[in-house]
Amino acid sequence: MSLDKSSLNQTKPLRWGELDEDDGEDLDFLLPPKQVIGPDENGIKKVIEYKFNDDGNKVKITTTTRVRKLAKARLSKRAMERRNWAKFGDAVHEDVGSRLTMVSTEEILLERPRAPGTKVEETKMPGDNLAQLGKAGAVLMVCRTCGKKGDHWTSRCPYKDLAPQPEGFIDKPAAAEPVATAAAGATKGAYVPPSMRAGAERTVGSDMRRRNEENSVRVTNLSEDTREPDLLELFRTFGPVSRVYVAIDQKTGVSRGFGFVNFVNKEDAERAINKLNGYGYDNLILRVEWATPRSN
DNA sequence: AATGAGCGA
């Protein structure tokens, strides 16, 4: 390998100040083109170029480098070890050289934090997980699907498509209820007709399940994709909820952005209002207040 | 900005 000053100039990109340094005419076009040979199986790469030297003579410059060696030197010890592993999996049957990247056809099952049919993390003490809110001010971004705060919007939830089916109302058997006990016998877990389930316990009268205008809380500024199960999920932490309703535009089928939640107990409704009014939910800040009775 | 659907005897 031979190098001279002019060849250095040519192998690197020309610098501004070096242009026409030796005021020789630029006759490079007369020279044979640059040749690159290899790298061969030993990693040897040859570059052959022709230049004019300072005396105006044509010179041949051959540069030889060992590519493979250099690349190998950059591998970590661990990577070198992996190179020597025996092939496994689908690769065993492949007749390829030592460097092999396989596209795996193996089926990989992802763990899903909330697979369908899995019990959703059960309700904590009323208001528990919301206790830190409200006081310190509104916290925006609470994902309705996975419940993560401040991480992503509902629409961006990684588990969006795995969201549990919407639930209905809480209808647990009222074990302490004299009527239910009498009707169903003393057996625990026995079927209790809807008319005798919890939620009706507080009120005298028969109409409870269809209409409970008691302790009605109006929720406005809902995002339009908030639905009744979402509201229930949010409000049930304060106590038994007898009804949730989200106003839907009958023509378009889209939410009108407000709804109602009825609580069995007035105190629970009150605490819900105190905690959730001004609460950031799905990118909007909720308004939660007592509802004025509906007119007929 | 905003106060609910249905409902048949």
Tab-separated table of C-alpha atoms (C1' of nucleotides) in Angstrom:
chain	number	residue	atom	x	y	z
A	1	MET	CA	0.000	0.000	0.000
A	2	SER	CA	1.395	3.330	-0.936
A	3	LEU	CA	0.072	6.695	-0.029
A	4	ASP	CA	1.051	10.153	-0.925
A	5	LYS	CA	-0.187	13.600	-0.157
A	6	SER	CA	-2.477	13.908	-3.108
A	7	SER	CA	-4.059	10.566	-2.450
A	8	LEU	CA	-4.938	11.692	1.038
A	9	ASN	CA	-6.607	14.683	-0.427
A	10	GLN	CA	-8.664	12.530	-2.700
A	11	THR	CA	-9.753	9.827	-0.308
A	12	LYS	CA	-11.190	12.299	2.129
A	13	PRO	CA	-13.787	14.773	1.033
A	14	LEU	CA	-12.080	17.882	-0.178
A	15	ARG	CA	-11.877	20.682	2.280
A	16	TRP	CA	-12.508	24.194	1.227
A	17	GLY	CA	-9.022	25.503	1.740
A	18	GLU	CA	-7.487	22.521	0.028
A	19	LEU	CA	-9.103	23.157	-3.296
A	20	ASP	CA	-6.533	23.746	-6.026
A	21	GLU	CA	-3.869	23.687	-3.401
A	22	ASP	CA	-1.162	22.625	-5.781
A	23	ASP	CA	-2.660	24.575	-8.661
A	24	GLY	CA	-2.429	21.498	-10.848
A	25	GLU	CA	-5.052	21.109	-13.510
A	26	ASP	CA	-7.839	18.752	-12.525
A	27	LEU	CA	-7.177	15.902	-14.887
A	28	ASP	CA	-8.712	13.178	-12.779
A	29	PHE	CA	-11.194	12.356	-15.483
A	30	LEU	CA	-8.319	10.930	-17.470
A	31	LEU	CA	-7.696	8.285	-14.827
A	32	PRO	CA	-9.254	4.826	-14.702
A	33	PRO	CA	-12.232	4.583	-12.329
A	34	LYS	CA	-11.872	3.531	-8.757
A	35	GLN	CA	-12.279	-0.193	-8.152
A	36	VAL	CA	-13.518	-1.925	-5.042
A	37	ILE	CA	-12.812	-5.628	-4.692
A	38	GLY	CA	-14.222	-7.782	-1.941
A	39	PRO	CA	-14.496	-8.231	0.894
A	40	ASP	CA	-13.619	-11.865	0.189
A	41	GLU	CA	-14.244	-14.834	2.487
A	42	ASN	CA	-11.358	-13.696	4.662
A	43	GLY	CA	-12.797	-10.247	4.990
A	44	ILE	CA	-10.177	-8.684	2.811
A	45	LYS	CA	-11.308	-5.640	0.904
A	46	LYS	CA	-9.198	-3.945	-1.755
A	47	VAL	CA	-9.662	-0.472	-3.127
A	48	ILE	CA	-7.718	0.473	-6.213
A	49	GLU	CA	-7.540	4.063	-7.316
A	50	TYR	CA	-5.390	6.058	-9.678
A	51	LYS	CA	-4.035	9.505	-9.000
A	52	PHE	CA	-1.575	11.983	-10.328
A	53	ASN	CA	1.230	12.616	-7.927
A	54	ASP	CA	3.020	15.884	-7.398
A	55	ASP	CA	5.223	15.238	-10.374
A	56	GLY	CA	2.285	14.743	-12.622
A	57	ASN	CA	2.801	11.013	-12.907
A	58	LYS	CA	0.006	8.571	-12.763
A	59	VAL	CA	0.195	6.330	-9.685
A	60	LYS	CA	-1.841	3.354	-8.661
A	61	ILE	CA	-2.955	3.254	-5.043
A	62	THR	CA	-4.100	0.011	-3.548
A	63	THR	CA	-5.694	0.110	-0.134
A	64	THR	CA	-6.259	-3.181	1.627
A	65	THR	CA	-8.421	-3.558	4.702
A	66	ARG	CA	-9.749	-6.480	6.662
A	67	VAL	CA	-13.421	-5.827	7.141
A	68	ARG	CA	-14.495	-8.965	8.970
A	69	LYS	CA	-11.795	-8.668	11.562
A	70	LEU	CA	-12.779	-5.169	12.404
A	71	ALA	CA	-16.452	-5.958	12.677
A	72	LYS	CA	-15.771	-8.929	14.860
A	73	ALA	CA	-13.657	-6.935	17.199
A	74	ARG	CA	-16.636	-4.756	17.961
A	75	LEU	CA	-18.748	-7.651	19.207
A	76	SER	CA	-19.030	-8.077	22.894
A	77	LYS	CA	-17.881	-11.244	24.626
A	78	ARG	CA	-21.478	-12.297	25.096
A	79	ALA	CA	-22.235	-11.807	21.431
A	80	MET	CA	-19.246	-13.933	20.525
A	81	GLU	CA	-20.541	-16.677	22.783
A	82	ARG	CA	-23.966	-16.548	21.194
A	83	ARG	CA	-22.385	-17.052	17.800
A	84	ASN	CA	-21.259	-20.464	18.964
A	85	TRP	CA	-24.606	-21.639	20.253
A	86	ALA	CA	-26.082	-24.688	18.618
A	87	LYS	CA	-29.056	-23.890	16.459
A	88	PHE	CA	-32.396	-24.562	18.027
A	89	GLY	CA	-36.079	-24.280	17.293
A	90	ASP	CA	-37.052	-23.896	13.659
A	91	ALA	CA	-33.479	-22.980	12.803
A	92	VAL	CA	-32.294	-26.542	13.380
A	93	HIS	CA	-33.729	-27.584	10.040
A	94	GLU	CA	-32.367	-24.641	8.175
A	95	ASP	CA	-29.294	-25.216	6.105
A	96	VAL	CA	-27.718	-21.853	6.481
A	97	GLY	CA	-24.410	-20.551	7.638
A	98	SER	CA	-23.505	-19.631	11.134
A	99	ARG	CA	-25.175	-16.245	10.941
A	100	LEU	CA	-28.840	-16.867	10.905
A	101	THR	CA	-31.795	-14.813	11.865
A	102	MET	CA	-35.051	-16.738	11.937
A	103	VAL	CA	-38.496	-15.312	11.820
A	104	SER	CA	-40.249	-17.195	14.551
A	105	THR	CA	-43.544	-18.840	13.780
A	106	GLU	CA	-43.949	-19.718	17.412
A	107	GLU	CA	-47.202	-18.637	18.992
A	108	ILE	CA	-46.574	-16.252	21.819
A	109	LEU	CA	-49.306	-15.715	24.366
A	110	LEU	CA	-49.377	-12.338	26.022
A	111	GLU	CA	-50.412	-11.983	29.595
A	112	ARG	CA	-53.414	-9.821	29.859
A	113	PRO	CA	-53.951	-7.964	33.098
A	114	ARG	CA	-57.650	-8.125	32.612
A	115	ALA	CA	-58.656	-11.049	30.517
A	116	PRO	CA	-62.364	-11.418	29.813
A	117	GLY	CA	-64.043	-13.377	32.536
A	118	THR	CA	-61.456	-12.360	35.073
A	119	LYS	CA	-62.738	-10.737	38.205
A	120	VAL	CA	-62.099	-7.070	38.032
A	121	GLU	CA	-60.299	-5.819	41.087
A	122	GLU	CA	-63.063	-5.520	43.596
A	123	THR	CA	-64.378	-2.345	45.022
A	124	LYS	CA	-62.313	-0.905	47.810
A	125	MET	CA	-63.754	0.996	50.677
A	126	PRO	CA	-65.977	3.752	49.411
A	127	GLY	CA	-63.964	6.615	48.044
A	128	ASP	CA	-60.697	4.949	48.911
A	129	ASN	CA	-58.932	5.210	45.602
A	130	LEU	CA	-60.279	8.651	45.063
A	131	ALA	CA	-59.369	9.920	48.473
A	132	GLN	CA	-56.213	11.592	47.304
A	133	LEU	CA	-58.114	13.386	44.591
A	134	GLY	CA	-60.352	16.316	45.097
A	135	LYS	CA	-58.233	17.675	47.902
A	136	ALA	CA	-55.058	18.171	45.931
A	137	GLY	CA	-56.982	19.334	42.889
A	138	ALA	CA	-58.175	17.576	39.788
A	139	VAL	CA	-56.053	14.865	38.272
A	140	LEU	CA	-56.547	14.631	34.559
A	141	MET	CA	-56.344	11.483	32.499
A	142	VAL	CA	-57.853	8.535	34.226
A	143	CYS	CA	-58.131	5.684	31.800
A	144	ARG	CA	-61.573	4.149	32.036
A	145	THR	CA	-60.403	0.833	30.685
A	146	CYS	CA	-57.511	0.011	32.931
A	147	GLY	CA	-57.870	2.704	35.557
A	148	LYS	CA	-54.352	4.041	35.228
A	149	LYS	CA	-53.990	7.657	36.192
A	150	GLY	CA	-51.920	10.116	34.244
A	151	ASP	CA	-50.653	7.524	31.818
A	152	HIS	CA	-52.868	7.577	28.784
A	153	TRP	CA	-56.344	8.462	27.629
A	154	THR	CA	-59.039	5.863	27.391
A	155	SER	CA	-58.858	5.963	23.628
A	156	ARG	CA	-55.159	5.132	23.783
A	157	CYS	CA	-55.411	2.365	26.321
A	158	PRO	CA	-53.293	-0.632	25.388
A	159	TYR	CA	-55.969	-2.862	26.839
A	160	LYS	CA	-58.810	-1.107	25.103
A	161	ASP	CA	-59.909	-4.126	23.144
A	162	LEU	CA	-59.767	-6.313	26.205
A	163	ALA	CA	-62.124	-4.150	28.192
A	164	PRO	CA	-64.576	-6.134	30.283
A	165	GLN	CA	-68.154	-6.325	29.216
A	166	PRO	CA	-70.312	-3.586	30.650
A	167	GLU	CA	-71.890	-4.636	33.869
A	168	GLY	CA	-75.401	-4.037	34.988
A	169	PHE	CA	-76.421	-2.680	38.316
A	170	ILE	CA	-75.249	-4.089	41.563
A	171	ASP	CA	-77.934	-6.441	42.648
A	172	LYS	CA	-76.684	-8.341	45.604
A	173	PRO	CA	-79.150	-10.348	47.618
A	174	ALA	CA	-80.289	-8.494	50.679
A	175	ALA	CA	-79.617	-11.123	53.291
A	176	ALA	CA	-80.829	-9.003	56.175
A	177	GLU	CA	-84.056	-8.102	54.476
A	178	PRO	CA	-86.941	-9.755	56.245
A	179	VAL	CA	-89.119	-10.015	53.191
A	180	ALA	CA	-86.458	-11.593	51.063
A	181	THR	CA	-85.563	-14.054	53.731
A	182	ALA	CA	-89.107	-15.047	54.148
A	183	ALA	CA	-89.677	-15.398	50.454
A	184	ALA	CA	-86.520	-17.257	49.507
A	185	GLY	CA	-86.064	-19.311	52.628
A	186	ALA	CA	-83.017	-18.963	54.852
A	187	THR	CA	-80.591	-20.312	52.273
A	188	LYS	CA	-77.745	-17.979	51.484
A	189	GLY	CA	-77.198	-17.270	47.832
A	190	ALA	CA	-80.661	-18.365	46.887
A	191	TYR	CA	-82.418	-16.552	44.109
A	192	VAL	CA	-83.892	-13.270	45.161
A	193	PRO	CA	-86.417	-11.667	42.884
A	194	PRO	CA	-85.353	-8.286	41.563
A	195	SER	CA	-88.085	-6.532	43.422
A	196	MET	CA	-86.529	-7.659	46.686
A	197	ARG	CA	-82.892	-7.008	45.993
A	198	ALA	CA	-80.631	-4.491	47.654
A	199	GLY	CA	-81.258	-1.016	46.497
A	200	ALA	CA	-84.876	-1.310	47.286
A	201	GLU	CA	-84.187	-1.705	50.957
A	202	ARG	CA	-84.287	1.950	51.880
A	203	THR	CA	-87.509	2.883	50.347
A	204	VAL	CA	-90.986	1.881	51.122
A	205	GLY	CA	-93.016	1.090	48.095
A	206	SER	CA	-92.647	-1.355	45.287
A	207	ASP	CA	-91.465	0.809	42.460
A	208	MET	CA	-87.825	0.988	43.462
A	209	ARG	CA	-86.100	-0.790	40.664
A	210	ARG	CA	-87.732	1.068	37.873
A	211	ARG	CA	-87.469	4.469	39.312
A	212	ASN	CA	-85.447	5.965	42.050
A	213	GLU	CA	-85.575	9.691	42.061
A	214	GLU	CA	-83.886	9.640	45.436
A	215	ASN	CA	-80.459	11.149	45.976
A	216	SER	CA	-80.149	11.994	42.348
A	217	VAL	CA	-76.848	13.420	41.239
A	218	ARG	CA	-76.384	15.144	37.940
A	219	VAL	CA	-73.082	14.709	36.145
A	220	THR	CA	-72.239	17.085	33.324
A	221	ASN	CA	-69.242	17.598	31.096
A	222	LEU	CA	-68.907	13.941	30.341
A	223	SER	CA	-66.910	13.029	27.294
A	224	GLU	CA	-69.209	11.743	24.627
A	225	ASP	CA	-67.934	8.201	24.809
A	226	THR	CA	-68.625	7.875	28.487
A	227	ARG	CA	-71.336	5.336	29.013
A	228	GLU	CA	-73.367	4.113	31.905
A	229	PRO	CA	-71.028	1.328	32.999
A	230	ASP	CA	-68.253	3.885	33.125
A	231	LEU	CA	-70.287	6.135	35.354
A	232	LEU	CA	-71.214	3.258	37.590
A	233	GLU	CA	-67.591	2.258	37.879
A	234	LEU	CA	-66.682	5.753	38.910
A	235	PHE	CA	-69.467	6.344	41.383
A	236	ARG	CA	-69.949	2.987	43.024
A	237	THR	CA	-66.859	3.525	45.150
A	238	PHE	CA	-68.951	5.836	47.300
A	239	GLY	CA	-71.703	3.395	48.043
A	240	PRO	CA	-74.587	1.469	46.515
A	241	VAL	CA	-75.876	3.018	43.332
A	242	SER	CA	-79.450	2.387	42.368
A	243	ARG	CA	-79.396	3.829	38.905
A	244	VAL	CA	-77.133	5.390	36.342
A	245	TYR	CA	-78.287	7.098	33.247
A	246	VAL	CA	-76.465	8.819	30.433
A	247	ALA	CA	-78.505	11.074	28.199
A	248	ILE	CA	-78.318	9.947	24.606
A	249	ASP	CA	-79.340	11.975	21.618
A	250	GLN	CA	-82.081	9.859	20.089
A	251	LYS	CA	-81.327	11.019	16.599
A	252	THR	CA	-77.583	10.567	16.486
A	253	GLY	CA	-77.208	8.001	19.247
A	254	VAL	CA	-74.364	9.997	20.665
A	255	SER	CA	-74.067	10.987	24.291
A	256	ARG	CA	-75.336	14.408	25.187
A	257	GLY	CA	-72.543	14.787	27.698
A	258	PHE	CA	-74.503	14.526	30.891
A	259	GLY	CA	-76.091	11.887	32.997
A	260	PHE	CA	-77.488	10.977	36.381
A	261	VAL	CA	-76.436	8.747	39.194
A	262	ASN	CA	-78.809	7.798	41.956
A	263	PHE	CA	-77.500	6.672	45.277
A	264	VAL	CA	-79.240	4.508	47.785
A	265	ASN	CA	-77.834	6.612	50.603
A	266	LYS	CA	-77.869	10.351	50.662
A	267	GLU	CA	-74.541	10.556	52.497
A	268	ASP	CA	-72.852	8.605	49.746
A	269	ALA	CA	-74.283	10.924	47.140
A	270	GLU	CA	-73.004	13.865	49.088
A	271	ARG	CA	-69.514	12.456	49.339
A	272	ALA	CA	-69.525	11.638	45.642
A	273	ILE	CA	-70.416	15.205	44.843
A	274	ASN	CA	-67.692	16.537	47.092
A	275	LYS	CA	-65.048	14.267	45.676
A	276	LEU	CA	-65.935	14.067	42.029
A	277	ASN	CA	-67.026	17.583	41.257
A	278	GLY	CA	-64.070	19.085	39.419
A	279	TYR	CA	-62.565	15.664	38.949
A	280	GLY	CA	-60.631	15.143	35.747
A	281	TYR	CA	-62.128	12.238	33.861
A	282	ASP	CA	-61.267	11.192	30.336
A	283	ASN	CA	-59.769	14.559	29.448
A	284	LEU	CA	-62.660	16.618	30.765
A	285	ILE	CA	-63.388	18.038	34.169
A	286	LEU	CA	-66.598	16.718	35.608
A	287	ARG	CA	-69.323	18.748	37.156
A	288	VAL	CA	-71.132	16.796	39.795
A	289	GLU	CA	-74.003	18.275	41.766
A	290	TRP	CA	-77.432	17.544	43.085
A	291	ALA	CA	-79.985	17.073	40.375
A	292	THR	CA	-83.194	18.994	40.466
A	293	PRO	CA	-86.160	16.643	40.373
A	294	ARG	CA	-87.373	15.770	36.942
A	295	SER	CA	-90.518	17.364	35.697
A	296	ASN	CA	-93.168	15.221	34.105
B	1	DA	C1'	-74.277	24.454	27.363
B	2	DA	C1'	-76.671	20.869	29.417
B	3	DT	C1'	-82.036	18.169	34.029
B	4	DG	C1'	-83.319	11.288	31.642
B	5	DA	C1'	-86.796	6.902	28.375
B	6	DG	C1'	-90.695	4.599	28.617
B	7	DC	C1'	-95.766	3.541	29.488
B	8	DG	C1'	-98.756	-1.138	27.068
B	9	DA	C1'	-103.846	-0.998	31.215
